[in-house]
Amino acid sequence: MPNHYFSRLLLLFSCTILFASSVMSQGTTPSGISPANKARIDALMKSMTLDEKIGQLSLFTSDWDVTGPSLNGNYKKLIREGKVGAIFNAYTVDYVRNLQKIAVEESRLKIPLLFGYDVIHGHRTIFPIPLGEACSWNLAAIEHAERIAATEATAEGINWTFAPMVDIARDPRWGRVAEGAGEDTWLGCKIAAARVKGFQGNDYTTNNTLIACVKHFAAYGAAMAGRDYNTVDMSLLSLYEWYLPPYKAAVDAGVGSVMTSFNEIGGVPSTGNKWLLTDLLRNEWHFNGFVVTDYTSINEMLNHGIAGTIKDAARLALNAGVDMDMQGSTYLNSLDSLLKEKNITFSRIDDAVRVILEAKMKLGLFDDPFRYCSRERQEKDIMTPEALASARKMVSESCVLLKNEKNTLPIPASAKKIAVIGPLGDSKKDMLGNWSAAGNWEKCVTLLEGLKAKAGTGVEIFYEKGCNVNDDDRTGFDAALKLATKADFVILALGENGWMSGEASSRAHIDLPGVQNDLAEAVVKTGKPVAAVLFNGRPLAITRLSAAAPAILETWFGGTQAGNGISDVLFGDFNPSGKLTMTFPRTEGQIPVFYNAKNTGRPYQSSDPGAKYVSRYLDCPNDPLYPFGFGLSYTTFTYSGISAVVSGNKVTITAQVKNAGNRDGEEVVQLYVQDKVGSITRPVKELKGFQKVMIKKGESKSIMFNITTDDLAFYHPDLKKSWEPGEFVAYIGTSSAETLSAPFYIK
Ligand code: BGC
């Protein structure tokens, strides 16, 4: 890359840092605080000792549930001493009430605690994993799912969730793809905003909303080689264009807190990265909530090799803009002496204390510290019929039909003996998936239970496990094959265990684990109609299964209502409409493979598949197994008549979509745009819009998208966004790979 590129960036950085320090010295005053409440906080801060201020900056796990290394056993004593600002992993009304009582009755200043928890896809009523929910492309339903999660969590004492996770990820080996919305930035922004709104509502004045925490800031999803916690290294342009926007969308939606990420960016761990946390987040994006570390990420800066001592790590973090230390005790143990040594300032501590007190004030905790401790709400607001119905519908909406040869699905009415075969067919524990908050696996509906509950009279359903998820034991094959031969229809329940995705769950091989492919192939050989139902927390490289099974339904981990929602789809009461938000590779060797890639100077041409000096593999096609945006329906949608009309700075793109099959169905109509020539090379296409529409059988709908030149803007080397006139191509279609196209020009 030319030298002038670096010098321009350096200049930009220095200017930003100068500007940042002048802004920071004036202090930050978050919005949403009335003058009267600001005066209350001012008065409180005047009466606080240094120790009490540092206490507000410290977050500890309770001994109720621990989600990482635990460094501090005696948190109750610390609460009493005013040395704790917040507690996480504590819920249920009585438990929370007791801890809050220590804070507001036994500590000197009686400052209430925040109670945080990983409410990631539901609290008690567990919804599908976030990657699954994203495949619904139903923003209103996603927002509503978080509304339910917030209602249940706040009914059990929680007022702060460590969600949404909005990390863009292009590497399915990384187990945490389960927690995000997939690979696309545009869609990721919409989902980030929907989730924040769902959790927080319009304000915090009701007692069924809580503070959201967008994480993991930033670019945690780009961990090298898909190995969790690994180094992130990318150009600033990629960071701005692809990875930062969803965090920004959450900030713009008013998110109350931000969690740092474990990874480094440009050689500096996020938790000690002043450019990221102060210059960008506070000063450019005007974030006015508080910043918390991810677990012990301050302490981990020693391992990163950017700090030699814990004290130095604490200095880096505070000065970078971290307000609250999760579980590391570093602020508690070091800020006092760092201050005496003048390595940090009083005003920086005050800024951090203020944003945390403001969060407590906004929640109303100073007026009623027990406002989230209502036994009555705990009784009536948990797992309501309405919540369970929403979860069931979301399971169906998250399902993606990947293959359906000869209309194998839905299960025909003629099938009177149905065999469920496979290790995930009746496994309650696996249905919740990772990060299942207070979800109770015993309350989950398995596929077998769901099918039995739904099957009509005269339909018998049998089950054989066949094999385990992840070992080479084939002793169950015989019984499984025997069952298959006496059935009219076979459902294979295959995939990963619930714990094989999520944090610290990277996999180098992402095909079906164990001997599941062998089992599937043997079952298919019986000649019976077979549909594979997949349970997994990431895209899988299921080339073998895809060649063998006539039908494949991707269901992720559906949560509490998994079996019911999937059965609705399998029996045809719900016509599947989910579309992948993350590409399924053919093999790990293609990773990263994502739809919005660049063309390169030597693109592969399908018209000349054997060409030598082009960008391709010798031993594998370039294209993935199932592309972004892909998902079938029980009906067929045909697209025709695309047009793109420019008027001033507006472009109207229209196409006709016909339901050419014989049942009603919903289709996610997708709009992509390619900028043919840019001063910075542009991807082959970028998602710019979608509409999820119900089209009745035989009906045609005209689907219209309006975009403006703002939607065509991209980042330039000065890290400013603008669009460039010239030639574009609009694509409308059923997936990123199957589209109609229409060129347009803008002067
Ligand atoms: C995870 C976070 C989570 C935190 C608290 C960390 O290990 O990375 O996503 O919010 O633990 O449980």
Short mmCIF file of N, CA, C and O in Angstrom, two decimals, residues 146-206:
data_model
loop_
_atom_site.label_atom_id
_atom_site.label_comp_id
_atom_site.label_asym_id
_atom_site.label_seq_id
_atom_site.Cartn_x
_atom_site.Cartn_y
_atom_site.Cartn_z
N GLU A 146 -37.18 -9.72 21.88
CA GLU A 146 -36.38 -9.05 22.92
C GLU A 146 -37.28 -8.35 23.94
O GLU A 146 -36.93 -8.23 25.12
N ARG A 147 -38.44 -7.91 23.48
CA ARG A 147 -39.41 -7.31 24.41
C ARG A 147 -39.84 -8.37 25.44
O ARG A 147 -39.92 -8.12 26.64
N ILE A 148 -40.07 -9.56 24.93
CA ILE A 148 -40.47 -10.65 25.83
C ILE A 148 -39.30 -11.01 26.76
O ILE A 148 -39.48 -11.19 27.97
N ALA A 149 -38.10 -11.06 26.19
CA ALA A 149 -36.92 -11.39 27.00
C ALA A 149 -36.75 -10.36 28.12
O ALA A 149 -36.49 -10.70 29.28
N ALA A 150 -36.93 -9.08 27.77
CA ALA A 150 -36.77 -8.01 28.77
C ALA A 150 -37.87 -8.10 29.82
O ALA A 150 -37.62 -7.91 31.02
N THR A 151 -39.07 -8.41 29.39
CA THR A 151 -40.19 -8.52 30.34
C THR A 151 -39.90 -9.63 31.35
O THR A 151 -40.08 -9.45 32.56
N GLU A 152 -39.43 -10.77 30.86
CA GLU A 152 -39.16 -11.88 31.77
C GLU A 152 -37.95 -11.60 32.66
O GLU A 152 -37.96 -11.88 33.87
N ALA A 153 -36.90 -11.02 32.09
CA ALA A 153 -35.68 -10.77 32.87
C ALA A 153 -35.95 -9.75 33.97
O ALA A 153 -35.52 -9.93 35.13
N THR A 154 -36.67 -8.69 33.62
CA THR A 154 -36.94 -7.66 34.64
C THR A 154 -37.92 -8.17 35.70
O THR A 154 -37.95 -7.66 36.82
N ALA A 155 -38.70 -9.19 35.37
CA ALA A 155 -39.59 -9.78 36.37
C ALA A 155 -38.80 -10.62 37.37
O ALA A 155 -39.32 -11.07 38.37
N GLU A 156 -37.51 -10.84 37.06
CA GLU A 156 -36.67 -11.63 37.97
C GLU A 156 -35.46 -10.83 38.44
O GLU A 156 -34.40 -11.40 38.72
N GLY A 157 -35.61 -9.51 38.50
CA GLY A 157 -34.58 -8.70 39.14
C GLY A 157 -33.51 -8.12 38.25
O GLY A 157 -32.70 -7.31 38.68
N ILE A 158 -33.49 -8.54 36.98
CA ILE A 158 -32.40 -8.09 36.09
C ILE A 158 -32.76 -6.74 35.46
O ILE A 158 -33.90 -6.52 35.07
N ASN A 159 -31.78 -5.84 35.38
CA ASN A 159 -32.06 -4.56 34.74
C ASN A 159 -31.02 -4.18 33.68
O ASN A 159 -30.98 -3.06 33.22
N TRP A 160 -30.20 -5.15 33.32
CA TRP A 160 -29.13 -4.86 32.35
C TRP A 160 -28.81 -6.18 31.64
O TRP A 160 -28.50 -7.17 32.31
N THR A 161 -28.92 -6.20 30.30
CA THR A 161 -28.55 -7.43 29.58
C THR A 161 -27.28 -7.22 28.77
O THR A 161 -27.07 -6.15 28.20
N PHE A 162 -26.46 -8.26 28.72
CA PHE A 162 -25.24 -8.19 27.91
C PHE A 162 -25.58 -8.61 26.48
O PHE A 162 -25.09 -9.62 25.95
N ALA A 163 -26.41 -7.86 25.85
CA ALA A 163 -26.84 -8.14 24.48
C ALA A 163 -27.37 -6.80 23.91
O ALA A 163 -27.76 -5.94 24.69
N PRO A 164 -27.40 -6.61 22.61
CA PRO A 164 -27.16 -7.59 21.56
C PRO A 164 -25.69 -7.75 21.19
O PRO A 164 -24.91 -6.81 21.27
N MET A 165 -25.36 -8.94 20.75
CA MET A 165 -24.05 -9.21 20.17
C MET A 165 -24.20 -8.94 18.67
O MET A 165 -25.07 -9.53 18.03
N VAL A 166 -23.41 -8.04 18.14
CA VAL A 166 -23.62 -7.63 16.74
C VAL A 166 -22.36 -7.83 15.89
O VAL A 166 -22.19 -7.19 14.86
N ASP A 167 -21.49 -8.72 16.35
CA ASP A 167 -20.22 -8.92 15.65
C ASP A 167 -20.44 -9.56 14.27
O ASP A 167 -20.94 -10.68 14.18
N ILE A 168 -20.04 -8.85 13.23
CA ILE A 168 -20.11 -9.41 11.87
C ILE A 168 -19.09 -10.54 11.78
O ILE A 168 -17.96 -10.41 12.25
N ALA A 169 -19.50 -11.66 11.21
CA ALA A 169 -18.59 -12.80 11.15
C ALA A 169 -18.67 -13.49 9.79
O ALA A 169 -19.75 -13.74 9.27
N ARG A 170 -17.50 -13.77 9.25
CA ARG A 170 -17.44 -14.44 7.94
C ARG A 170 -16.78 -15.81 8.06
O ARG A 170 -16.41 -16.39 7.07
N ASP A 171 -16.58 -16.24 9.28
CA ASP A 171 -15.87 -17.50 9.49
C ASP A 171 -16.69 -18.41 10.40
O ASP A 171 -16.73 -18.24 11.62
N PRO A 172 -17.36 -19.41 9.81
CA PRO A 172 -18.23 -20.26 10.61
C PRO A 172 -17.49 -21.19 11.57
O PRO A 172 -18.13 -21.86 12.39
N ARG A 173 -16.17 -21.24 11.48
CA ARG A 173 -15.45 -22.03 12.48
C ARG A 173 -15.58 -21.38 13.85
O ARG A 173 -15.50 -22.04 14.88
N TRP A 174 -15.76 -20.07 13.86
CA TRP A 174 -15.90 -19.32 15.12
C TRP A 174 -17.26 -19.66 15.75
O TRP A 174 -18.30 -19.40 15.15
N GLY A 175 -17.22 -20.22 16.95
CA GLY A 175 -18.46 -20.71 17.57
C GLY A 175 -19.44 -19.61 17.92
O GLY A 175 -20.64 -19.86 18.09
N ARG A 176 -18.96 -18.38 18.02
CA ARG A 176 -19.84 -17.31 18.47
C ARG A 176 -20.68 -16.73 17.33
O ARG A 176 -21.46 -15.80 17.57
N VAL A 177 -20.55 -17.27 16.14
CA VAL A 177 -21.46 -16.82 15.07
C VAL A 177 -22.91 -17.10 15.48
O VAL A 177 -23.83 -16.44 15.03
N ALA A 178 -23.09 -18.06 16.38
CA ALA A 178 -24.44 -18.40 16.86
C ALA A 178 -25.14 -17.21 17.50
O ALA A 178 -26.37 -17.11 17.48
N GLU A 179 -24.34 -16.31 18.10
CA GLU A 179 -24.92 -15.20 18.88
C GLU A 179 -25.22 -13.96 18.04
O GLU A 179 -25.82 -13.01 18.55
N GLY A 180 -24.74 -13.94 16.80
CA GLY A 180 -24.88 -12.73 16.00
C GLY A 180 -25.93 -12.86 14.91
O GLY A 180 -26.73 -13.80 14.91
N ALA A 181 -25.89 -11.90 13.97
CA ALA A 181 -26.90 -11.89 12.91
C ALA A 181 -26.34 -12.40 11.59
O ALA A 181 -27.05 -12.43 10.60
N GLY A 182 -25.06 -12.79 11.58
CA GLY A 182 -24.51 -13.35 10.35
C GLY A 182 -23.46 -12.46 9.73
O GLY A 182 -22.78 -11.69 10.42
N GLU A 183 -23.36 -12.55 8.38
CA GLU A 183 -22.20 -11.93 7.71
C GLU A 183 -22.49 -10.55 7.12
O GLU A 183 -21.55 -9.86 6.72
N ASP A 184 -23.75 -10.15 7.05
CA ASP A 184 -24.03 -8.92 6.31
C ASP A 184 -24.15 -7.69 7.21
O ASP A 184 -24.90 -7.69 8.19
N THR A 185 -23.47 -6.64 6.82
CA THR A 185 -23.42 -5.43 7.62
C THR A 185 -24.75 -4.68 7.59
O THR A 185 -25.24 -4.22 8.63
N TRP A 186 -25.34 -4.55 6.41
CA TRP A 186 -26.59 -3.79 6.29
C TRP A 186 -27.68 -4.44 7.14
O TRP A 186 -28.35 -3.79 7.93
N LEU A 187 -27.83 -5.75 6.98
CA LEU A 187 -28.85 -6.46 7.75
C LEU A 187 -28.49 -6.44 9.24
O LEU A 187 -29.36 -6.29 10.11
N GLY A 188 -27.19 -6.58 9.51
CA GLY A 188 -26.71 -6.55 10.90
C GLY A 188 -27.10 -5.26 11.60
O GLY A 188 -27.44 -5.26 12.79
N CYS A 189 -27.06 -4.16 10.87
CA CYS A 189 -27.43 -2.85 11.47
C CYS A 189 -28.92 -2.84 11.83
O CYS A 189 -29.30 -2.37 12.90
N LYS A 190 -29.73 -3.34 10.91
CA LYS A 190 -31.18 -3.32 11.16
C LYS A 190 -31.51 -4.20 12.37
O LYS A 190 -32.34 -3.84 13.22
N ILE A 191 -30.87 -5.35 12.43
CA ILE A 191 -31.17 -6.28 13.53
C ILE A 191 -30.63 -5.72 14.85
O ILE A 191 -31.28 -5.83 15.89
N ALA A 192 -29.47 -5.09 14.80
CA ALA A 192 -28.90 -4.49 16.03
C ALA A 192 -29.89 -3.47 16.60
O ALA A 192 -30.19 -3.47 17.81
N ALA A 193 -30.41 -2.60 15.73
CA ALA A 193 -31.34 -1.56 16.20
C ALA A 193 -32.62 -2.19 16.73
O ALA A 193 -33.15 -1.78 17.78
N ALA A 194 -33.12 -3.21 16.04
CA ALA A 194 -34.37 -3.86 16.49
C ALA A 194 -34.19 -4.48 17.86
O ALA A 194 -35.07 -4.39 18.73
N ARG A 195 -33.05 -5.11 18.07
CA ARG A 195 -32.81 -5.75 19.37
C ARG A 195 -32.70 -4.71 20.49
O ARG A 195 -33.25 -4.91 21.58
N VAL A 196 -32.00 -3.63 20.23
CA VAL A 196 -31.86 -2.58 21.26
C VAL A 196 -33.25 -2.04 21.62
O VAL A 196 -33.60 -1.91 22.80
N LYS A 197 -34.04 -1.78 20.59
CA LYS A 197 -35.39 -1.24 20.86
C LYS A 197 -36.23 -2.23 21.64
O LYS A 197 -36.98 -1.86 22.54
N GLY A 198 -36.10 -3.49 21.29
CA GLY A 198 -36.86 -4.52 22.00
C GLY A 198 -36.50 -4.60 23.47
O GLY A 198 -37.38 -4.69 24.33
N PHE A 199 -35.23 -4.53 23.77
CA PHE A 199 -34.80 -4.60 25.17
C PHE A 199 -35.14 -3.33 25.94
O PHE A 199 -35.64 -3.38 27.06
N GLN A 200 -34.82 -2.20 25.34
CA GLN A 200 -34.89 -0.94 26.09
C GLN A 200 -36.24 -0.25 26.01
O GLN A 200 -36.51 0.66 26.80
N GLY A 201 -37.08 -0.65 25.04
CA GLY A 201 -38.32 0.08 24.84
C GLY A 201 -38.00 1.51 24.44
O GLY A 201 -36.91 1.81 23.95
N ASN A 202 -38.93 2.41 24.67
CA ASN A 202 -38.66 3.80 24.31
C ASN A 202 -37.90 4.53 25.39
O ASN A 202 -37.27 5.54 25.17
N ASP A 203 -38.00 4.05 26.60
CA ASP A 203 -37.25 4.64 27.72
C ASP A 203 -37.21 3.60 28.83
O ASP A 203 -37.67 2.48 28.66
N TYR A 204 -36.63 4.00 29.93
CA TYR A 204 -36.53 3.02 31.01
C TYR A 204 -37.57 3.27 32.09
O TYR A 204 -37.45 2.74 33.18
N THR A 205 -38.56 4.10 31.80
CA THR A 205 -39.45 4.48 32.90
C THR A 205 -40.41 3.38 33.32
O THR A 205 -40.97 3.44 34.39
N THR A 206 -40.60 2.39 32.45
CA THR A 206 -41.43 1.26 32.90
C THR A 206 -40.51 0.22 33.53
O THR A 206 -39.32 0.20 33.26
#
